[in-house]
Coordinates of C-alpha atoms and ligand atoms in Angstrom, one line a residue:
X796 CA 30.7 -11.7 -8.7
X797 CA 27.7 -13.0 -6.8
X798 CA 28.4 -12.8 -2.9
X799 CA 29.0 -15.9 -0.9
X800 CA 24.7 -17.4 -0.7
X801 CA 24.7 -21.1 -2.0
X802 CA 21.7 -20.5 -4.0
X803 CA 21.3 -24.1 -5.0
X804 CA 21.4 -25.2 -0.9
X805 CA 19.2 -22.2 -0.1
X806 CA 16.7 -23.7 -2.7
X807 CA 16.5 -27.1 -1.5
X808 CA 15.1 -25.5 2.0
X809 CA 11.9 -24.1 -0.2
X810 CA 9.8 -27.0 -1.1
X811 CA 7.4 -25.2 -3.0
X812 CA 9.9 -24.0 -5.8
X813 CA 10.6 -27.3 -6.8
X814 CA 6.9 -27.9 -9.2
X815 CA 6.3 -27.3 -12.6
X816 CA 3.2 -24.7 -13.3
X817 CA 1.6 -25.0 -16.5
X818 CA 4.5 -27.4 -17.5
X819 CA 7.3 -25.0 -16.7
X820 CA 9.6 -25.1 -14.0
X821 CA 8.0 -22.7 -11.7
X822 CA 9.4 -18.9 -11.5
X823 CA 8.8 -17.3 -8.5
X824 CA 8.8 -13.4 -9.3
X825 CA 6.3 -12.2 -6.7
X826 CA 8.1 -11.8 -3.5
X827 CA 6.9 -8.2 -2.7
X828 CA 3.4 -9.5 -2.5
X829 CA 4.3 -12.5 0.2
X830 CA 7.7 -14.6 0.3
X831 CA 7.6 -18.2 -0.2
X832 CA 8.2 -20.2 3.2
X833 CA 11.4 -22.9 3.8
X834 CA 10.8 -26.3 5.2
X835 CA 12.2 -25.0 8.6
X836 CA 9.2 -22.7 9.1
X837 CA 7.0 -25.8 7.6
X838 CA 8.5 -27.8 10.0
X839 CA 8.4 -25.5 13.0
X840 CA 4.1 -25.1 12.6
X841 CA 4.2 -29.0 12.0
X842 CA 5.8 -29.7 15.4
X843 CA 3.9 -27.0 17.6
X844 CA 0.4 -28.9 16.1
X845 CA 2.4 -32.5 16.6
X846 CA 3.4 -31.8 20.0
X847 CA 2.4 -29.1 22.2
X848 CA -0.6 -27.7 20.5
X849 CA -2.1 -25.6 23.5
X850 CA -3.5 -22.3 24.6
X851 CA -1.1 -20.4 26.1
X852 CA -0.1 -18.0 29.3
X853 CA -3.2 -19.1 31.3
X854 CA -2.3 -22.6 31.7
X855 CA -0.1 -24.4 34.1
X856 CA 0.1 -27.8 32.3
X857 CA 3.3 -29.0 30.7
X858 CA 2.1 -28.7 27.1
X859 CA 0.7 -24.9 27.9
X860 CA 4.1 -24.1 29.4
X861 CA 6.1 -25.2 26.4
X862 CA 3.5 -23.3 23.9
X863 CA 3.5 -20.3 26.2
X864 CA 7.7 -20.5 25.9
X865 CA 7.5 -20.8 21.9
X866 CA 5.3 -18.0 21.6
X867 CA 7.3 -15.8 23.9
X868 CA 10.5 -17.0 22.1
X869 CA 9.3 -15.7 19.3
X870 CA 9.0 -11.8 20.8
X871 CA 12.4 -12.6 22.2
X872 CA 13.6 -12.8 18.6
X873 CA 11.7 -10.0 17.0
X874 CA 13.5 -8.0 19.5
X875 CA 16.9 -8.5 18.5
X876 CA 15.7 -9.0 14.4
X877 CA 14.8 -5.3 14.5
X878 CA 16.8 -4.1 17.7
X879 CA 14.6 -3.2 19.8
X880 CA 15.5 -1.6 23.6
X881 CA 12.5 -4.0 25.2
X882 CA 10.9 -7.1 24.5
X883 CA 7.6 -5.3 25.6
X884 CA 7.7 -3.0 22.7
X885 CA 7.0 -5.9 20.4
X886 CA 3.4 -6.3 19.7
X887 CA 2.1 -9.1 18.1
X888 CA -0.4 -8.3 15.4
X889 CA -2.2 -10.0 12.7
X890 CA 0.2 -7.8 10.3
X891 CA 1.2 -4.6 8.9
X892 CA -2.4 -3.9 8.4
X893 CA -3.3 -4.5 11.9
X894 CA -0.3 -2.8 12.9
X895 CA -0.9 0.7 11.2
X896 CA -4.8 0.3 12.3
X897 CA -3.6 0.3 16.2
X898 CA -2.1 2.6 16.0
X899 CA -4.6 5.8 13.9
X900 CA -6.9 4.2 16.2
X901 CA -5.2 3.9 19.6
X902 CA -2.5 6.5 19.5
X903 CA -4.0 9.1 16.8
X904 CA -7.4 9.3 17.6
X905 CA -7.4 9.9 20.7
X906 CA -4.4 13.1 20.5
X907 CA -5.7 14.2 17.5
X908 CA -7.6 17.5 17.3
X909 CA -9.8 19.6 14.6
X910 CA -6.7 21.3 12.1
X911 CA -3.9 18.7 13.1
X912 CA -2.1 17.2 10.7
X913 CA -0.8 13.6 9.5
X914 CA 1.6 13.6 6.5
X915 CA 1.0 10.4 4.2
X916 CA 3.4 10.0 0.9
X917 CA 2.6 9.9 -2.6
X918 CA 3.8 6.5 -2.7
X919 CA 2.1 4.6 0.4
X920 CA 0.0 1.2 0.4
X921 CA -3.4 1.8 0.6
X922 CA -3.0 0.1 4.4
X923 CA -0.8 3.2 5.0
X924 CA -3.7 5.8 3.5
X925 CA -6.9 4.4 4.6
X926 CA -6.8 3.8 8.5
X927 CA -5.3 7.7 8.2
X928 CA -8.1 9.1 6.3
X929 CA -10.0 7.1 8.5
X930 CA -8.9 8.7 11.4
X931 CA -9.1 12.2 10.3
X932 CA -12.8 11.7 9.5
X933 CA -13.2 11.1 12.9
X934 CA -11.0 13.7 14.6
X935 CA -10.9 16.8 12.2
X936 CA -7.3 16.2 11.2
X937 CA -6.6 17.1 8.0
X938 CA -4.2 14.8 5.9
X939 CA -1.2 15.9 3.6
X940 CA 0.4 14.1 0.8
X941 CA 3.9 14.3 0.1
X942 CA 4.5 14.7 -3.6
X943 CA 6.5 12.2 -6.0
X944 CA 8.9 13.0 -8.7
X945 CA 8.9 11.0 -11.8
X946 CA 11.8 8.8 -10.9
X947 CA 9.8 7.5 -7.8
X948 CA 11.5 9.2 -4.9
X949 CA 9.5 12.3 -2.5
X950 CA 10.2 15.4 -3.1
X951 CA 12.2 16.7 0.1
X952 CA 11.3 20.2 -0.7
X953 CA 7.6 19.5 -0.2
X954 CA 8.3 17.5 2.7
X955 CA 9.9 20.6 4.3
X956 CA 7.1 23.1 3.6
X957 CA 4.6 20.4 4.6
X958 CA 6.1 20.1 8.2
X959 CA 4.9 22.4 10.7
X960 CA 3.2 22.9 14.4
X961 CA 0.2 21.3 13.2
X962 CA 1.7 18.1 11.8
X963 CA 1.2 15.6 14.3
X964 CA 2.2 12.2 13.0
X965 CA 4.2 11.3 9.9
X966 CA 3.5 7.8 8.6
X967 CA 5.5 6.5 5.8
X968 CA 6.8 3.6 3.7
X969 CA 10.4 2.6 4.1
X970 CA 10.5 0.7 1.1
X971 CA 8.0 1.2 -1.8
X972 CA 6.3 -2.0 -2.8
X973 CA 5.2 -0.9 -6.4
X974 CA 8.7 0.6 -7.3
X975 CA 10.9 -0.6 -4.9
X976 CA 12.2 2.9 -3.7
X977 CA 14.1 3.3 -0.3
X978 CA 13.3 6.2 1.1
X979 CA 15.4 8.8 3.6
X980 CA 13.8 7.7 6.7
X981 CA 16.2 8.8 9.3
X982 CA 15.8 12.4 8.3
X983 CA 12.5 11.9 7.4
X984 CA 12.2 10.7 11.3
X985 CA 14.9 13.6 12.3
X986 CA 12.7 16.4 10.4
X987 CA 9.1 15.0 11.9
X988 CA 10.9 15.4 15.4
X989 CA 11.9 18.5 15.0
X990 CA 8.3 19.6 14.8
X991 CA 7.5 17.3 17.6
X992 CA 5.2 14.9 15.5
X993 CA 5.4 10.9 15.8
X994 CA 6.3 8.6 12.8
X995 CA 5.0 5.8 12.1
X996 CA 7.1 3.7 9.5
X997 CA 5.4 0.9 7.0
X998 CA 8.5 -1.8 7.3
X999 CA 6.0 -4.1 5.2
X1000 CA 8.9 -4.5 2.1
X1001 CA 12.1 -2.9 4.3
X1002 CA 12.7 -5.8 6.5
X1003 CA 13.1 -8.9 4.6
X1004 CA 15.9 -6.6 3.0
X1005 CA 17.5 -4.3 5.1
X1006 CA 18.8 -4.5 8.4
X1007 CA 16.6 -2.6 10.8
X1008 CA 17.5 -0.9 13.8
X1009 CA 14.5 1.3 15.6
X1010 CA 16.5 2.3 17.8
X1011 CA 19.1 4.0 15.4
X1012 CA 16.0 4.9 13.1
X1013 CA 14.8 6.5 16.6
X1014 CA 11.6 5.9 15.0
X1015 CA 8.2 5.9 17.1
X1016 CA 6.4 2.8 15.8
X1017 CA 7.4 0.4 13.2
X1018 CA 5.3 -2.1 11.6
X1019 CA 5.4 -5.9 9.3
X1020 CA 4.2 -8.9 8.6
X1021 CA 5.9 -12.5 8.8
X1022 CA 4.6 -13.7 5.4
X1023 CA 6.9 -11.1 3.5
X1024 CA 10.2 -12.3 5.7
X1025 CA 9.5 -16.3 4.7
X1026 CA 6.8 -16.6 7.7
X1027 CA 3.5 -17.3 8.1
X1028 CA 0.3 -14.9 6.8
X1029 CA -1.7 -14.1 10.0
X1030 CA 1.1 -12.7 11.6
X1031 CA 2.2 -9.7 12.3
X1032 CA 4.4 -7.0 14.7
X1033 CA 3.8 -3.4 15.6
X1034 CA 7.1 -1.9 17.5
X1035 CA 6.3 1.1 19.6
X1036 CA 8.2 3.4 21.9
X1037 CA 7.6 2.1 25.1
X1038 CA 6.4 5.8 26.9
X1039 CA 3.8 5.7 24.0
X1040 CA 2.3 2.5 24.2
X1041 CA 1.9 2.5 27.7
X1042 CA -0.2 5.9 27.4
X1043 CA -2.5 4.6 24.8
X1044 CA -5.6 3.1 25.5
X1045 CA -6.0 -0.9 24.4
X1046 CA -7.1 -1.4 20.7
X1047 CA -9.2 -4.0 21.1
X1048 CA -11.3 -5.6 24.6
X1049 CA -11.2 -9.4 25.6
X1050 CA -9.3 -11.9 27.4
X1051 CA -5.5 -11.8 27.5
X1052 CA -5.4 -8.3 27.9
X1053 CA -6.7 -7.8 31.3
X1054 CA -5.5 -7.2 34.8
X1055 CA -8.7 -7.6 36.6
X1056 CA -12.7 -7.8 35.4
X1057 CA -15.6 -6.5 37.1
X1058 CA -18.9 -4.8 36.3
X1059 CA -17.5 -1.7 38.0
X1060 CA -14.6 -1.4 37.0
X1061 CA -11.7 -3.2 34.4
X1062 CA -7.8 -2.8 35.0
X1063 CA -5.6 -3.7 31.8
X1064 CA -2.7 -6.1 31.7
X1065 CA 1.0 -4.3 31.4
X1066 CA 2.6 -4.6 27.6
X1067 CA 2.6 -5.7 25.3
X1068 CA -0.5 -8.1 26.5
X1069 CA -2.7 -4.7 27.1
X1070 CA -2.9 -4.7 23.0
X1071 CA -3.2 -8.6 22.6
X1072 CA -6.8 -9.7 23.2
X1073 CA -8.0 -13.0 22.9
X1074 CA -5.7 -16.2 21.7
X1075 CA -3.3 -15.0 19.6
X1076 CA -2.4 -17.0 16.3
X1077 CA -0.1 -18.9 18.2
X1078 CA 1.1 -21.5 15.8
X1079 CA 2.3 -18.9 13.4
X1080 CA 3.7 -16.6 15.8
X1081 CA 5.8 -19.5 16.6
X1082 CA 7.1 -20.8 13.3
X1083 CA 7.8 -17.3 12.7
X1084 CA 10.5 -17.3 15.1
X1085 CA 12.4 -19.9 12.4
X1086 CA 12.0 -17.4 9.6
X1087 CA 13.8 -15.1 11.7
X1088 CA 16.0 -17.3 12.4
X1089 CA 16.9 -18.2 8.7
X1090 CA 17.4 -14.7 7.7
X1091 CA 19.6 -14.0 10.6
X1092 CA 21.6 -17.0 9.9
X1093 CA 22.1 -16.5 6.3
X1094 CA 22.9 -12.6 7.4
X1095 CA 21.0 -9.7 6.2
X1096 CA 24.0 -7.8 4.3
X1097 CA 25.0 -10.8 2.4
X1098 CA 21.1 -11.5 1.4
X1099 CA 21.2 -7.4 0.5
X1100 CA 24.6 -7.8 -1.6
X1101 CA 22.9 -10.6 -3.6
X1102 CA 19.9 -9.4 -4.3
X1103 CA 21.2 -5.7 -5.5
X1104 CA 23.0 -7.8 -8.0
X1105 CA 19.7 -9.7 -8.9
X1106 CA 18.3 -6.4 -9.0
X1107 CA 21.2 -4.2 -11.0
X1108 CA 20.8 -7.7 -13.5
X1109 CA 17.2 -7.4 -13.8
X1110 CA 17.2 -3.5 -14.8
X1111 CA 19.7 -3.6 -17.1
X1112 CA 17.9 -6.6 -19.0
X1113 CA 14.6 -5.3 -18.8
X1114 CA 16.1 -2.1 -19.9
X1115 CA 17.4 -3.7 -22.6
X1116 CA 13.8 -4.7 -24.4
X1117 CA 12.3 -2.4 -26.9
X1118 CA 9.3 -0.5 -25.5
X1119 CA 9.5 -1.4 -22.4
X1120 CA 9.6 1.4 -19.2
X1121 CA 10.4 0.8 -15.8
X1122 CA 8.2 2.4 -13.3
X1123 CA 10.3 3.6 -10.6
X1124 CA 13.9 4.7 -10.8
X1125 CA 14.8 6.0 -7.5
X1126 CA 18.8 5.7 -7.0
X1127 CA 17.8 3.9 -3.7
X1128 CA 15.8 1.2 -4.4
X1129 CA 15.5 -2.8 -3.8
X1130 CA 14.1 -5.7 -4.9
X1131 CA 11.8 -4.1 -7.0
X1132 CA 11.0 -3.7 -10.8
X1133 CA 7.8 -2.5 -12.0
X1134 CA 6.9 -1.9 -15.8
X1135 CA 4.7 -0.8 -18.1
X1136 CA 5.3 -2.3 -21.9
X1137 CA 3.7 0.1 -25.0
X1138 CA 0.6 -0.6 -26.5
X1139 CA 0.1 -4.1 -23.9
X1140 CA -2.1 -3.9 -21.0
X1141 CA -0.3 -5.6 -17.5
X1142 CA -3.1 -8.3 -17.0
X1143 CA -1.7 -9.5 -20.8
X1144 CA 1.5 -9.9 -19.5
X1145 CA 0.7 -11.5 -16.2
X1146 CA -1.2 -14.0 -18.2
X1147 CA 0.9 -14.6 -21.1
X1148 CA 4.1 -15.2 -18.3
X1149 CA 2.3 -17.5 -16.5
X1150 CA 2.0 -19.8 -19.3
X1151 CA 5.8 -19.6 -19.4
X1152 CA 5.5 -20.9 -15.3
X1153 CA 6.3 -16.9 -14.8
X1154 CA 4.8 -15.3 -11.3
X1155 CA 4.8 -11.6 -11.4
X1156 CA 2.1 -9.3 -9.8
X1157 CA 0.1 -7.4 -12.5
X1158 CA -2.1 -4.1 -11.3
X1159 CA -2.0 -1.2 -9.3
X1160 CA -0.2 -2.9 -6.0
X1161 CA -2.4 -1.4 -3.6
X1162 CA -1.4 1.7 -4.7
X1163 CA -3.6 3.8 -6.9
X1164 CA -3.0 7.1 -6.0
X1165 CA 0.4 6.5 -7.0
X1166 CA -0.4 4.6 -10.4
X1167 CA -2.7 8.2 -10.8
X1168 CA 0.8 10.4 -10.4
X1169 CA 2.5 8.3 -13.0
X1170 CA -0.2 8.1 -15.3
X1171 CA -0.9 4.8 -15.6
X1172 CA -3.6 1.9 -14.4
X1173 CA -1.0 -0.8 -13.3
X1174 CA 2.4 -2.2 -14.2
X1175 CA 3.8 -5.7 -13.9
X1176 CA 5.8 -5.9 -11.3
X1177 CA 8.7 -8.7 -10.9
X1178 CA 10.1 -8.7 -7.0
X1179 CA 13.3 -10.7 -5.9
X1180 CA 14.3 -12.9 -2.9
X1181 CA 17.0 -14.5 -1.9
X1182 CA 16.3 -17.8 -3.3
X1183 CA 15.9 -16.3 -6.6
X1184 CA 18.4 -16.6 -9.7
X1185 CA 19.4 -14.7 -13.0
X1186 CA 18.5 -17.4 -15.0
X1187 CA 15.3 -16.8 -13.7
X1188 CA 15.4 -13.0 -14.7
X1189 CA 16.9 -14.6 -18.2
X1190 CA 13.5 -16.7 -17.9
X1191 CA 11.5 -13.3 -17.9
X1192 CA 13.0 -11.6 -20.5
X1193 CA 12.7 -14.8 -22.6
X1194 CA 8.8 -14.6 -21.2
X1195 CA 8.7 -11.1 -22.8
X1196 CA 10.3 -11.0 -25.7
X1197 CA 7.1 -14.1 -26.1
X1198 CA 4.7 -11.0 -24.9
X1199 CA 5.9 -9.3 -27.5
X1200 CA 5.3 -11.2 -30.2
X1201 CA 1.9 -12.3 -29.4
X1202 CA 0.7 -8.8 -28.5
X1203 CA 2.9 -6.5 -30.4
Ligands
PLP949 C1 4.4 -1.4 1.7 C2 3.2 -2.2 2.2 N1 2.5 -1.8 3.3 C3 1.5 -2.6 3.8 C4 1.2 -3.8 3.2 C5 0.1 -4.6 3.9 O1 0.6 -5.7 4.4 P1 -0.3 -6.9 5.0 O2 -1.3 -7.2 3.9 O3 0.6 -8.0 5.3 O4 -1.0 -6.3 6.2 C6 1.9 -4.3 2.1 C7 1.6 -5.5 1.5 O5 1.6 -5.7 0.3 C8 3.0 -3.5 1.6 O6 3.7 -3.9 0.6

């Protein structure tokens, strides 16, 4: 039995799932990509442009105040969403992206040395490879992959071996967004420890879904963006232990992020400011609080009970059609199926479902080195939230068995 979500409520709040798309009631299948937003977050943006549209923390007018309040609100809430011991661990960023930048750039390169080592996965975004490889060029570091088995999960073994004095900084993805895979994190986090190195985890798919605790992860940075947890784009949130950020230097120079200016000499402002240089993308930041808010209201175990069953449903009916291989089987896993269909390319599928009113991502996800370790160019990739229904996923497999027949 489905847990206790009104899904026909919960729908009303999202505007935008209420249209027909190429005469088909839309199908909204491409959640891991970026969550559609409800009218409270719509609302919350309308009313901060309506009414007290300002810049903030420099101002001592009325409107200024009540922005500078909203914004700071919004931190407030971040804090408690994922736990967090202080509100001045709470960065605000333009997104995961962002986030994972900062940080190879503020805390890695300037502690790492020629023959250190940062440990990627097999299975990372490219935003969770590049800024690392990055960073290495410019230090020395050398970086190493953790290997994947063919069900999508690491391989712990390899993990073990790869750990050592040398490893430095471990950053991985909690949830994978081409296959949906939860990985170990806490004793990823535990192991990295042991060897004294600093994780960095990609929260990017984890936290629309699962409830997240830093604290209790006891990892060392965490980073996401508010368009994949029914917020804004242009927003985003980089956690970090609050001994580390203060020792690194700023990311980025400007206003906001100062104590004091002069031609000899410039002093920084204390966190998180010190990493938030000129005026922040304020009107997002604030209607990001309300998708926070929804989540938290609704209740993050109830939202994961629900959507396992969407998921569990989806599997086994996709399982179910001739020819068809899912991509990514990992016992832990959420949200997420990816597939490959024999003999059809993805982009086929993508475009043949979207005549049905079908959204699914179609491709490599961002993550190539992974679609090279399975073999493959791309999948299709259908990813649930909690507004989503298995009629829907009946929808798809309809949308299919259609593929099927005009490709097959
Ligand atoms: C696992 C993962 N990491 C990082 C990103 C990058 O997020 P953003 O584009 O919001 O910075 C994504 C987005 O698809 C993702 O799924």
């Amino acid at each position: 039995m489905f847990a206790t979500l009104d899904i026909v409520d919960i729908r009303k709040d999202f505007p935008i799932l209420n249209q027909t798309v190429q005469g088909k009631p839309l199908v909204y299948l491409d959640n891991a990509a970026t969550t559609q937003k409800p009218r409270q977050v719509i609302e919350a943006l309308t009313q901060y442009y309506e009414q007290y549209n300002a810049n903030i923390h420099r101002g001592i007018h009325s409107l200024a105040e009540q922005a500078t309040a909203a914004y700071e609100a919004t931190r407030d809430t971040v804090q408690a969403f994922i736990h967090a011991a202080n509100r001045e661990e709470i960065v605000f960023t333009r997104g995961t992206t962002e986030g994972i930048n900062l940080v190879a750039q503020s805390y890695a390169r300037t502690m790492l040395k020629p023959g250190d080592e940062v440990i990627v996965s097999g299975m990372e975004h490219h935003s969770n490879i590049v800024p690392w490889q990055m960073v290495c060029e410019q230090t020395g570091a050398v970086l190493r992959v953790i290997p994947i088995t063919d069900s999508g999960d690491i391989v712990w073994e390899a993990y073990e071996k790869l750990l050592s004095e040398k490893t430095k900084i471990v950053a991985i993805v909690y949830v994978s967004n081409s296959m949906g895979t939860i990985n170990p994190v806490r004793d990823i986090i535990q192991k990295a420890h042991a060897y004294g190195a600093k994780v960095l985890l990609d929260g990017a798919q984890a936290s629309a879904h699962l409830d997240i605790d830093v604290q209790e992860l006891d990892t060392d940075f965490y980073v996401f963006s508010s368009h994949k947890v029914y917020g804004p784009t242009g927003v985003g949130v980089l956690y970090g232990k609050q001994e580390l950020l203060e020792a690194m230097p700023p990311y980025q120079g400007g206003g906001e992020m100062i104590k004091e200016v002069s031609f000899e000499q410039t002093t920084y402002a204390a966190l998180p400011y010190k990493f938030e240089a000129g005026t922040p993308n304020i009107g997002d930041t604030v209607a990001f609080k309300a998708a926070l808010d929804y989540i938290t209201t609704l209740g993050k175990p109830v939202i994961a009970d629900y959507e396992h069953e969407l998921l569990t449903y989806a599997t086994q009916s996709l399982e179910a059609i001739d020819g068809l291989r899912i991509i990514g089987q990992a016992k832990e896993k959420i949200s997420v199926v990816s597939f490959v269909m024999e003999g059809i390319h993805h982009q086929d599928i993508g475009i043949i479902l979207d005549t049905q009113g079908i959204a699914v991502r179609t491709g490599h996800h961002c993550t190539q080195p992974l679609m090279s370790r399975m073999g493959i160019l791309g999948t299709s990739r259908a990813s649930f939230a909690l507004y989503n229904t298995k009629e829907e996923i009946d929808k798809l497999v309809q949308g299919l068995y259609k593929v099927k027949k005009m490709m097959g």
